[in-house]
PDB file of C-alpha atoms and ligand atoms in Angstrom:
ATOM      1  CA  UNK O  18      72.101  94.071  88.589  1.00  0.00           C
ATOM      2  CA  UNK O  19      73.981  95.351  91.632  1.00  0.00           C
ATOM      3  CA  UNK O  20      77.447  94.193  92.434  1.00  0.00           C
ATOM      4  CA  UNK O  21      76.365  92.976  95.888  1.00  0.00           C
ATOM      5  CA  UNK O  22      72.942  91.782  95.191  1.00  0.00           C
ATOM      6  CA  UNK O  23      71.760  89.312  97.761  1.00  0.00           C
ATOM      7  CA  UNK O  24      74.452  90.161 100.277  1.00  0.00           C
ATOM      8  CA  UNK O  25      73.641  91.122 103.920  1.00  0.00           C
ATOM      9  CA  UNK O  26      76.116  93.719 105.312  1.00  0.00           C
ATOM     10  CA  UNK O  27      76.640  95.006 108.782  1.00  0.00           C
ATOM     11  CA  UNK O  28      78.677  98.288 108.745  1.00  0.00           C
ATOM     12  CA  UNK O  29      80.068  99.727 112.051  1.00  0.00           C
ATOM     13  CA  UNK O  30      80.448 103.403 112.495  1.00  0.00           C
ATOM     14  CA  UNK O  31      77.836 103.851 109.841  1.00  0.00           C
ATOM     15  CA  UNK O  32      76.312 106.880 111.493  1.00  0.00           C
ATOM     16  CA  UNK O  33      78.992 109.084 110.097  1.00  0.00           C
ATOM     17  CA  UNK O  34      81.733 109.584 107.560  1.00  0.00           C
ATOM     18  CA  UNK O  35      83.273 106.538 105.891  1.00  0.00           C
ATOM     19  CA  UNK O  36      80.772 104.076 107.540  1.00  0.00           C
ATOM     20  CA  UNK O  37      77.863 106.010 106.267  1.00  0.00           C
ATOM     21  CA  UNK O  38      79.265 106.310 102.715  1.00  0.00           C
ATOM     22  CA  UNK O  39      79.995 102.549 102.768  1.00  0.00           C
ATOM     23  CA  UNK O  40      76.482 101.693 103.986  1.00  0.00           C
ATOM     24  CA  UNK O  41      74.935 103.820 101.299  1.00  0.00           C
ATOM     25  CA  UNK O  42      77.207 102.400  98.528  1.00  0.00           C
ATOM     26  CA  UNK O  43      76.567  98.746  99.448  1.00  0.00           C
ATOM     27  CA  UNK O  44      72.777  99.354  99.604  1.00  0.00           C
ATOM     28  CA  UNK O  45      72.819 101.156  96.200  1.00  0.00           C
ATOM     29  CA  UNK O  46      74.528  98.075  94.779  1.00  0.00           C
ATOM     30  CA  UNK O  47      71.893  95.638  96.051  1.00  0.00           C
ATOM     31  CA  UNK O  48      72.888  94.669  99.573  1.00  0.00           C
ATOM     32  CA  UNK O  49      70.588  94.676 102.646  1.00  0.00           C
ATOM     33  CA  UNK O  50      72.424  96.840 105.219  1.00  0.00           C
ATOM     34  CA  UNK O  51      72.530  97.136 109.056  1.00  0.00           C
ATOM     35  CA  UNK O  52      73.755 100.495 110.036  1.00  0.00           C
ATOM     36  CA  UNK O  53      75.538  99.831 113.383  1.00  0.00           C
ATOM     37  CA  UNK O  54      76.716 102.555 115.648  1.00  0.00           C
ATOM     38  CA  UNK O  55      77.054 103.691 119.265  1.00  0.00           C
ATOM     39  CA  UNK O  56      75.307 107.007 118.210  1.00  0.00           C
ATOM     40  CA  UNK O  57      71.715 105.798 118.068  1.00  0.00           C
ATOM     41  CA  UNK O  58      70.147 109.092 116.980  1.00  0.00           C
ATOM     42  CA  UNK O  59      72.442 109.629 113.901  1.00  0.00           C
ATOM     43  CA  UNK O  60      72.552 105.920 113.208  1.00  0.00           C
ATOM     44  CA  UNK O  61      68.810 105.587 112.991  1.00  0.00           C
ATOM     45  CA  UNK O  62      68.599 108.734 110.899  1.00  0.00           C
ATOM     46  CA  UNK O  63      70.899 107.228 108.335  1.00  0.00           C
ATOM     47  CA  UNK O  64      69.036 103.874 108.269  1.00  0.00           C
ATOM     48  CA  UNK O  65      65.743 105.676 107.808  1.00  0.00           C
ATOM     49  CA  UNK O  66      67.093 107.841 105.054  1.00  0.00           C
ATOM     50  CA  UNK O  67      68.527 104.903 103.149  1.00  0.00           C
ATOM     51  CA  UNK O  68      64.998 103.283 103.409  1.00  0.00           C
ATOM     52  CA  UNK O  69      63.798  99.784 102.632  1.00  0.00           C
ATOM     53  CA  UNK O  70      66.531  97.186 102.990  1.00  0.00           C
ATOM     54  CA  UNK O  71      68.326  99.084 105.759  1.00  0.00           C
ATOM     55  CA  UNK O  72      67.980  98.646 109.575  1.00  0.00           C
ATOM     56  CA  UNK O  73      69.721 100.247 112.533  1.00  0.00           C
ATOM     57  CA  UNK O  74      71.305  98.400 115.471  1.00  0.00           C
ATOM     58  CA  UNK O  75      72.911 100.103 118.442  1.00  0.00           C
ATOM     59  CA  UNK O  76      76.451  98.707 118.816  1.00  0.00           C
ATOM     60  CA  UNK O  77      79.396  99.433 121.094  1.00  0.00           C
ATOM     61  CA  UNK O  78      82.185  97.693 119.140  1.00  0.00           C
ATOM     62  CA  UNK O  79      84.331  97.282 122.329  1.00  0.00           C
ATOM     63  CA  UNK O  80      81.736  94.958 123.954  1.00  0.00           C
ATOM     64  CA  UNK O  81      81.551  91.274 123.153  1.00  0.00           C
ATOM     65  CA  UNK O  82      77.939  91.102 124.362  1.00  0.00           C
ATOM     66  CA  UNK O  83      76.999  94.115 122.186  1.00  0.00           C
ATOM     67  CA  UNK O  84      78.381  92.361 119.129  1.00  0.00           C
ATOM     68  CA  UNK O  85      76.586  89.191 119.887  1.00  0.00           C
ATOM     69  CA  UNK O  86      73.327  91.052 120.058  1.00  0.00           C
ATOM     70  CA  UNK O  87      73.957  93.105 116.852  1.00  0.00           C
ATOM     71  CA  UNK O  88      74.838  89.902 114.811  1.00  0.00           C
ATOM     72  CA  UNK O  89      71.838  88.118 116.120  1.00  0.00           C
ATOM     73  CA  UNK O  90      69.610  91.201 115.291  1.00  0.00           C
ATOM     74  CA  UNK O  91      71.056  91.157 111.729  1.00  0.00           C
ATOM     75  CA  UNK O  92      70.071  87.429 111.306  1.00  0.00           C
ATOM     76  CA  UNK O  93      66.583  88.175 112.741  1.00  0.00           C
ATOM     77  CA  UNK O  94      65.907  91.009 110.351  1.00  0.00           C
ATOM     78  CA  UNK O  95      67.635  89.913 107.162  1.00  0.00           C
ATOM     79  CA  UNK O  96      68.205  86.128 107.751  1.00  0.00           C
ATOM     80  CA  UNK O  97      71.981  85.976 107.590  1.00  0.00           C
ATOM     81  CA  UNK O  98      75.182  87.869 107.516  1.00  0.00           C
ATOM     82  CA  UNK O  99      77.600  87.708 104.535  1.00  0.00           C
ATOM     83  CA  UNK O 100      79.584  91.165 104.778  1.00  0.00           C
ATOM     84  CA  UNK O 101      81.107  92.818 107.744  1.00  0.00           C
ATOM     85  CA  UNK O 102      82.739  96.290 107.430  1.00  0.00           C
ATOM     86  CA  UNK O 103      84.404  97.676 110.543  1.00  0.00           C
ATOM     87  CA  UNK O 104      84.649 101.426 110.177  1.00  0.00           C
ATOM     88  CA  UNK O 105      83.855 102.493 113.815  1.00  0.00           C
ATOM     89  CA  UNK O 106      86.999 104.291 115.099  1.00  0.00           C
ATOM     90  CA  UNK O 107      88.453 107.124 117.116  1.00  0.00           C
ATOM     91  CA  UNK O 108      91.588 109.156 116.378  1.00  0.00           C
ATOM     92  CA  UNK O 109      93.281 111.572 118.824  1.00  0.00           C
ATOM     93  CA  UNK O 110      96.880 112.778 119.271  1.00  0.00           C
ATOM     94  CA  UNK O 111      98.808 110.643 121.833  1.00  0.00           C
ATOM     95  CA  UNK O 112     102.433 111.701 121.865  1.00  0.00           C
ATOM     96  CA  UNK O 113     104.684 109.083 123.512  1.00  0.00           C
ATOM     97  CA  UNK O 114     106.373 111.497 126.020  1.00  0.00           C
ATOM     98  CA  UNK O 115     103.001 112.511 127.326  1.00  0.00           C
ATOM     99  CA  UNK O 116     101.054 109.320 126.829  1.00  0.00           C
ATOM    100  CA  UNK O 117      97.466 109.456 128.348  1.00  0.00           C
ATOM    101  CA  UNK O 118      96.915 105.767 129.276  1.00  0.00           C
ATOM    102  CA  UNK O 119      93.108 106.094 129.197  1.00  0.00           C
ATOM    103  CA  UNK O 120      93.348 107.443 125.729  1.00  0.00           C
ATOM    104  CA  UNK O 121      95.705 104.686 124.706  1.00  0.00           C
ATOM    105  CA  UNK O 122      93.358 102.040 125.982  1.00  0.00           C
ATOM    106  CA  UNK O 123      90.382 103.646 124.291  1.00  0.00           C
ATOM    107  CA  UNK O 124      92.061 103.466 120.871  1.00  0.00           C
ATOM    108  CA  UNK O 125      93.012  99.788 121.530  1.00  0.00           C
ATOM    109  CA  UNK O 126      89.499  98.928 122.821  1.00  0.00           C
ATOM    110  CA  UNK O 127      87.551 100.640 119.867  1.00  0.00           C
ATOM    111  CA  UNK O 128      89.841 100.404 116.875  1.00  0.00           C
ATOM    112  CA  UNK O 129      91.650  97.070 117.534  1.00  0.00           C
ATOM    113  CA  UNK O 130      89.578  94.998 119.968  1.00  0.00           C
ATOM    114  CA  UNK O 131      86.427  96.280 118.283  1.00  0.00           C
ATOM    115  CA  UNK O 132      87.566  94.858 115.011  1.00  0.00           C
ATOM    116  CA  UNK O 133      88.722  91.616 116.462  1.00  0.00           C
ATOM    117  CA  UNK O 134      85.378  91.109 118.324  1.00  0.00           C
ATOM    118  CA  UNK O 135      83.440  91.938 115.209  1.00  0.00           C
ATOM    119  CA  UNK O 136      85.351  89.227 113.340  1.00  0.00           C
ATOM    120  CA  UNK O 137      85.018  86.636 116.094  1.00  0.00           C
ATOM    121  CA  UNK O 138      81.206  87.204 116.307  1.00  0.00           C
ATOM    122  CA  UNK O 139      80.658  87.437 112.515  1.00  0.00           C
ATOM    123  CA  UNK O 140      82.536  84.301 111.475  1.00  0.00           C
ATOM    124  CA  UNK O 141      80.104  81.716 112.934  1.00  0.00           C
ATOM    125  CA  UNK O 142      77.206  83.607 111.273  1.00  0.00           C
ATOM    126  CA  UNK O 143      78.956  83.748 107.971  1.00  0.00           C
ATOM    127  CA  UNK O 144      79.763  80.041 108.103  1.00  0.00           C
ATOM    128  CA  UNK O 145      76.073  79.328 108.908  1.00  0.00           C
ATOM    129  CA  UNK O 146      75.032  81.350 105.863  1.00  0.00           C
ATOM    130  CA  UNK O 147      76.957  78.774 103.690  1.00  0.00           C
ATOM    131  CA  UNK O 148      77.640  81.665 101.200  1.00  0.00           C
ATOM    132  CA  UNK O 149      80.828  83.526 100.080  1.00  0.00           C
ATOM    133  CA  UNK O 150      81.390  86.109 102.740  1.00  0.00           C
ATOM    134  CA  UNK O 151      83.662  89.111 103.172  1.00  0.00           C
ATOM    135  CA  UNK O 152      85.144  91.029 106.078  1.00  0.00           C
ATOM    136  CA  UNK O 153      86.657  94.451 105.376  1.00  0.00           C
ATOM    137  CA  UNK O 154      88.629  96.259 108.221  1.00  0.00           C
ATOM    138  CA  UNK O 155      89.171  99.977 107.836  1.00  0.00           C
ATOM    139  CA  UNK O 156      92.773 100.382 108.921  1.00  0.00           C
ATOM    140  CA  UNK O 157      94.802 103.538 107.894  1.00  0.00           C
ATOM    141  CA  UNK O 158      97.883 104.704 106.067  1.00  0.00           C
ATOM    142  CA  UNK O 159      98.951 105.546 109.561  1.00  0.00           C
ATOM    143  CA  UNK O 160      99.421 101.777 110.243  1.00  0.00           C
ATOM    144  CA  UNK O 161     102.436 101.951 107.914  1.00  0.00           C
ATOM    145  CA  UNK O 162     103.431 105.561 107.767  1.00  0.00           C
ATOM    146  CA  UNK O 163     102.178 107.198 111.002  1.00  0.00           C
ATOM    147  CA  UNK O 164     102.280 110.821 112.199  1.00  0.00           C
ATOM    148  CA  UNK O 165     104.762 111.014 114.996  1.00  0.00           C
ATOM    149  CA  UNK O 166     102.232 112.156 117.705  1.00  0.00           C
ATOM    150  CA  UNK O 167      99.538 109.486 116.867  1.00  0.00           C
ATOM    151  CA  UNK O 168     101.098 106.567 118.732  1.00  0.00           C
ATOM    152  CA  UNK O 169      97.964 104.825 119.998  1.00  0.00           C
ATOM    153  CA  UNK O 170      96.130 105.327 116.693  1.00  0.00           C
ATOM    154  CA  UNK O 171      99.096 104.002 114.637  1.00  0.00           C
ATOM    155  CA  UNK O 172      99.474 101.000 117.014  1.00  0.00           C
ATOM    156  CA  UNK O 173      95.752 100.215 116.826  1.00  0.00           C
ATOM    157  CA  UNK O 174      95.598 100.463 113.058  1.00  0.00           C
ATOM    158  CA  UNK O 175      98.797  98.388 112.482  1.00  0.00           C
ATOM    159  CA  UNK O 176      97.165  95.750 114.770  1.00  0.00           C
ATOM    160  CA  UNK O 177      94.146  95.700 112.458  1.00  0.00           C
ATOM    161  CA  UNK O 178      96.396  95.101 109.409  1.00  0.00           C
ATOM    162  CA  UNK O 179      98.068  92.180 111.188  1.00  0.00           C
ATOM    163  CA  UNK O 180      94.627  90.688 112.009  1.00  0.00           C
ATOM    164  CA  UNK O 181      93.384  91.030 108.454  1.00  0.00           C
ATOM    165  CA  UNK O 182      96.445  88.934 107.317  1.00  0.00           C
ATOM    166  CA  UNK O 183      96.205  86.288 110.096  1.00  0.00           C
ATOM    167  CA  UNK O 184      92.468  85.802 109.911  1.00  0.00           C
ATOM    168  CA  UNK O 185      92.400  85.891 106.112  1.00  0.00           C
ATOM    169  CA  UNK O 186      94.922  83.097 106.084  1.00  0.00           C
ATOM    170  CA  UNK O 187      93.084  81.193 108.783  1.00  0.00           C
ATOM    171  CA  UNK O 188      89.789  81.302 106.937  1.00  0.00           C
ATOM    172  CA  UNK O 189      91.540  80.108 103.726  1.00  0.00           C
ATOM    173  CA  UNK O 190      93.264  77.286 105.565  1.00  0.00           C
ATOM    174  CA  UNK O 191      89.967  76.085 106.986  1.00  0.00           C
ATOM    175  CA  UNK O 192      88.515  76.062 103.515  1.00  0.00           C
ATOM    176  CA  UNK O 193      85.827  78.501 104.535  1.00  0.00           C
ATOM    177  CA  UNK O 194      84.681  80.799 101.615  1.00  0.00           C
ATOM    178  CA  UNK O 195      85.324  83.887 103.883  1.00  0.00           C
ATOM    179  CA  UNK O 196      87.799  86.541 102.786  1.00  0.00           C
ATOM    180  CA  UNK O 197      89.321  89.088 105.157  1.00  0.00           C
ATOM    181  CA  UNK O 198      90.972  92.298 103.936  1.00  0.00           C
ATOM    182  CA  UNK O 199      91.757  95.824 105.062  1.00  0.00           C
ATOM    183  CA  UNK O 200      91.656  99.207 103.437  1.00  0.00           C
ATOM    184  CA  UNK O 201      94.295 101.893 104.230  1.00  0.00           C
ATOM    185  CA  UNK O 202      92.657 105.307 103.619  1.00  0.00           C
ATOM    186  CA  UNK O 203      94.782 108.382 103.487  1.00  0.00           C
ATOM    187  CA  UNK O 204      93.158 111.596 104.844  1.00  0.00           C
ATOM    188  CA  UNK O 205      89.496 111.501 103.912  1.00  0.00           C
ATOM    189  CA  UNK O 206      87.121 114.398 104.325  1.00  0.00           C
ATOM    190  CA  UNK O 207      84.761 113.240 107.082  1.00  0.00           C
ATOM    191  CA  UNK O 208      83.720 114.660 110.373  1.00  0.00           C
ATOM    192  CA  UNK O 209      86.770 112.997 111.940  1.00  0.00           C
ATOM    193  CA  UNK O 210      89.052 115.119 109.583  1.00  0.00           C
ATOM    194  CA  UNK O 211      86.802 118.112 110.190  1.00  0.00           C
ATOM    195  CA  UNK O 212      87.495 117.873 113.966  1.00  0.00           C
ATOM    196  CA  UNK O 213      91.249 118.210 113.050  1.00  0.00           C
ATOM    197  CA  UNK O 214      90.696 121.134 110.808  1.00  0.00           C
ATOM    198  CA  UNK O 215      88.558 122.956 113.390  1.00  0.00           C
ATOM    199  CA  UNK O 216      91.315 122.771 115.893  1.00  0.00           C
ATOM    200  CA  UNK O 217      93.874 124.556 113.596  1.00  0.00           C
ATOM    201  CA  UNK O 218      93.997 128.405 113.269  1.00  0.00           C
ATOM    202  CA  UNK O 219      93.144 128.445 109.510  1.00  0.00           C
ATOM    203  CA  UNK O 220      90.830 125.750 108.218  1.00  0.00           C
ATOM    204  CA  UNK O 221      91.649 126.157 104.435  1.00  0.00           C
ATOM    205  CA  UNK O 222      95.451 126.119 105.153  1.00  0.00           C
ATOM    206  CA  UNK O 223      94.903 123.038 107.352  1.00  0.00           C
ATOM    207  CA  UNK O 224      93.061 121.249 104.600  1.00  0.00           C
ATOM    208  CA  UNK O 225      95.767 122.175 102.097  1.00  0.00           C
ATOM    209  CA  UNK O 226      98.309 120.825 104.603  1.00  0.00           C
ATOM    210  CA  UNK O 227      96.556 117.439 104.913  1.00  0.00           C
ATOM    211  CA  UNK O 228      96.205 117.296 101.183  1.00  0.00           C
ATOM    212  CA  UNK O 229      99.809 118.004 100.569  1.00  0.00           C
ATOM    213  CA  UNK O 230     100.797 114.737 102.345  1.00  0.00           C
ATOM    214  CA  UNK O 231      99.390 112.873  99.290  1.00  0.00           C
ATOM    215  CA  UNK O 232     101.148 112.862  95.837  1.00  0.00           C
ATOM    216  CA  UNK O 233      97.807 113.774  94.395  1.00  0.00           C
ATOM    217  CA  UNK O 234      97.837 116.790  96.583  1.00  0.00           C
ATOM    218  CA  UNK O 235      94.352 116.576  97.958  1.00  0.00           C
ATOM    219  CA  UNK O 236      92.450 114.622 100.620  1.00  0.00           C
ATOM    220  CA  UNK O 237      90.042 111.905  99.618  1.00  0.00           C
ATOM    221  CA  UNK O 238      86.240 111.803  99.565  1.00  0.00           C
ATOM    222  CA  UNK O 239      84.371 109.073 101.527  1.00  0.00           C
ATOM    223  CA  UNK O 240      82.762 107.677  98.258  1.00  0.00           C
ATOM    224  CA  UNK O 241      86.286 106.948  97.001  1.00  0.00           C
ATOM    225  CA  UNK O 242      86.844 104.527  99.930  1.00  0.00           C
ATOM    226  CA  UNK O 243      83.308 103.158  99.666  1.00  0.00           C
ATOM    227  CA  UNK O 244      84.091 102.091  95.995  1.00  0.00           C
ATOM    228  CA  UNK O 245      87.094 100.120  97.264  1.00  0.00           C
ATOM    229  CA  UNK O 246      85.093  98.501 100.020  1.00  0.00           C
ATOM    230  CA  UNK O 247      82.410  97.597  97.359  1.00  0.00           C
ATOM    231  CA  UNK O 248      85.177  95.697  95.405  1.00  0.00           C
ATOM    232  CA  UNK O 249      86.265  93.772  98.481  1.00  0.00           C
ATOM    233  CA  UNK O 250      82.773  93.072  99.694  1.00  0.00           C
ATOM    234  CA  UNK O 251      81.626  91.727  96.211  1.00  0.00           C
ATOM    235  CA  UNK O 252      82.521  88.444  94.622  1.00  0.00           C
ATOM    236  CA  UNK O 253      84.609  90.499  92.082  1.00  0.00           C
ATOM    237  CA  UNK O 254      87.515  90.113  94.638  1.00  0.00           C
ATOM    238  CA  UNK O 255      87.046  86.358  95.032  1.00  0.00           C
ATOM    239  CA  UNK O 256      90.889  85.692  94.928  1.00  0.00           C
ATOM    240  CA  UNK O 257      91.823  88.532  97.315  1.00  0.00           C
ATOM    241  CA  UNK O 258      92.321  87.785 100.954  1.00  0.00           C
ATOM    242  CA  UNK O 259      94.794  88.985 103.679  1.00  0.00           C
ATOM    243  CA  UNK O 260      95.398  92.134 101.590  1.00  0.00           C
ATOM    244  CA  UNK O 261      95.950  95.780 102.598  1.00  0.00           C
ATOM    245  CA  UNK O 262      94.477  98.044  99.968  1.00  0.00           C
ATOM    246  CA  UNK O 263      95.676 101.681 100.100  1.00  0.00           C
ATOM    247  CA  UNK O 264      93.019 104.400  99.020  1.00  0.00           C
ATOM    248  CA  UNK O 265      95.522 107.125  99.612  1.00  0.00           C
ATOM    249  CA  UNK O 266      96.218 109.342  96.542  1.00  0.00           C
ATOM    250  CA  UNK O 267      99.600 107.610  96.351  1.00  0.00           C
ATOM    251  CA  UNK O 268     100.728 108.425  99.981  1.00  0.00           C
ATOM    252  CA  UNK O 269     102.145 104.929 100.785  1.00  0.00           C
ATOM    253  CA  UNK O 270     103.920 104.785  97.384  1.00  0.00           C
TER     254      UNK O 270
HETATM  255  N1  LIG I 330      88.768 110.215 108.026  1.00  0.00           N
HETATM  256  C1  LIG I 330      90.011 109.863 107.696  1.00  0.00           C
HETATM  257  O1  LIG I 330      90.877 110.679 107.249  1.00  0.00           O
HETATM  258  C2  LIG I 330      90.434 108.390 108.007  1.00  0.00           C
HETATM  259  C3  LIG I 330      91.627 107.972 107.445  1.00  0.00           C
HETATM  260  C4  LIG I 330      92.097 106.728 107.668  1.00  0.00           C
HETATM  261  C5  LIG I 330      91.280 105.816 108.364  1.00  0.00           C
HETATM  262  N2  LIG I 330      90.111 106.336 108.902  1.00  0.00           N
HETATM  263  C6  LIG I 330      89.263 105.358 109.733  1.00  0.00           C
HETATM  264  O2  LIG I 330      88.072 105.256 109.143  1.00  0.00           O
HETATM  265  C7  LIG I 330      87.119 104.942 110.125  1.00  0.00           C
HETATM  266  C8  LIG I 330      85.917 105.901 110.049  1.00  0.00           C
HETATM  267  O3  LIG I 330      86.401 107.255 110.286  1.00  0.00           O
HETATM  268  P1  LIG I 330      85.509 108.523 109.902  1.00  0.00           P
HETATM  269  O4  LIG I 330      86.453 109.509 109.434  1.00  0.00           O
HETATM  270  O5  LIG I 330      84.377 108.116 109.131  1.00  0.00           O
HETATM  271  O6  LIG I 330      85.164 109.006 111.428  1.00  0.00           O
HETATM  272  P2  LIG I 330      83.764 109.694 112.005  1.00  0.00           P
HETATM  273  O7  LIG I 330      84.180 110.158 113.301  1.00  0.00           O
HETATM  274  O8  LIG I 330      83.101 110.439 111.022  1.00  0.00           O
HETATM  275  O9  LIG I 330      82.922 108.294 112.238  1.00  0.00           O
HETATM  276  C9  LIG I 330      83.199 107.378 113.293  1.00  0.00           C
HETATM  277  C10 LIG I 330      82.042 106.653 113.716  1.00  0.00           C
HETATM  278  O10 LIG I 330      82.367 105.664 114.630  1.00  0.00           O
HETATM  279  C11 LIG I 330      81.396 105.671 115.722  1.00  0.00           C
HETATM  280  N3  LIG I 330      81.970 105.038 116.925  1.00  0.00           N
HETATM  281  C12 LIG I 330      82.887 105.601 117.712  1.00  0.00           C
HETATM  282  N4  LIG I 330      83.072 104.666 118.777  1.00  0.00           N
HETATM  283  C13 LIG I 330      82.258 103.690 118.656  1.00  0.00           C
HETATM  284  C14 LIG I 330      81.920 102.437 119.373  1.00  0.00           C
HETATM  285  N5  LIG I 330      82.622 102.222 120.516  1.00  0.00           N
HETATM  286  N6  LIG I 330      80.983 101.549 118.841  1.00  0.00           N
HETATM  287  C15 LIG I 330      80.399 101.839 117.673  1.00  0.00           C
HETATM  288  N7  LIG I 330      80.609 102.837 116.969  1.00  0.00           N
HETATM  289  C16 LIG I 330      81.552 103.787 117.510  1.00  0.00           C
HETATM  290  C17 LIG I 330      81.029 107.024 115.874  1.00  0.00           C
HETATM  291  O11 LIG I 330      79.847 107.176 116.503  1.00  0.00           O
HETATM  292  C18 LIG I 330      81.066 107.582 114.453  1.00  0.00           C
HETATM  293  O12 LIG I 330      79.743 107.468 113.863  1.00  0.00           O
HETATM  294  C19 LIG I 330      87.770 104.982 111.480  1.00  0.00           C
HETATM  295  O13 LIG I 330      88.174 103.690 111.906  1.00  0.00           O
HETATM  296  C20 LIG I 330      88.967 105.829 111.156  1.00  0.00           C
HETATM  297  O14 LIG I 330      90.075 105.580 112.059  1.00  0.00           O
HETATM  298  C21 LIG I 330      89.724 107.564 108.761  1.00  0.00           C
END
């Protein structure tokens, strides 16, 4: 028996990196999975590769209308929604003394507003399911211990942590069986990290540099984050809400 048998999960950013690993993990443990991403080609490929029990929807997380359509499509295809994972995100350097306001806004719109809109649109669907449900935000260690030139990213991810706490408490106070938590990954080996490595003069040195920020002296793998999401998505975490769970090789310690 799978750990999320009978659940219906929508995973954003599931065309790549962490989102893809999370979608695959939830499906392998029994969930029906909606692969949601703005990148339709790669998203469709991932859903096709997962096979039966997976479907793709195009989603721009920064648009309220796009969210409404994606949630409605999930209900049409799989009957309900009981798990939401918000992994869609962007990360670019934004030093304070040279702040690019468009880039600032993009981080806020995708990373922060995107997670809020997902939650706002998913909650009525989860209530309608009448089943225990779980929302998992992908925040970052940078919400608590940021790199000095990642101002917009750190702000957006710290906002996500605050939302997990506020909305987790709200659902509990309402008596709804919906839990809301956040994961704080350290540096994880995904295409996002690869884009940073590619911009540095020596890729291997750069990888070692990112790894050395963690007491375990390595970067993490997407599957290590997916396993923590699996716990929060499953009923195994039935008394956990409003929590921020580091998956960071000890970085935040
Ligand atoms: N990789 C890391 O080291 C790391 C560490 C901490 C947190 N995170 C967070 O984990 C999440 C996933 O990161 P990743 O490393 O897998 O990155 P990634 O670049 O591999 O994947 C991000 C995905 O988000 C999608 N996306 C971007 N904008 C979107 C939008 N407006 N609507 C819908 N989808 C959109 C992209 O198409 C892509 O498929 C992000 O929120 C990131 O901030 C990553």
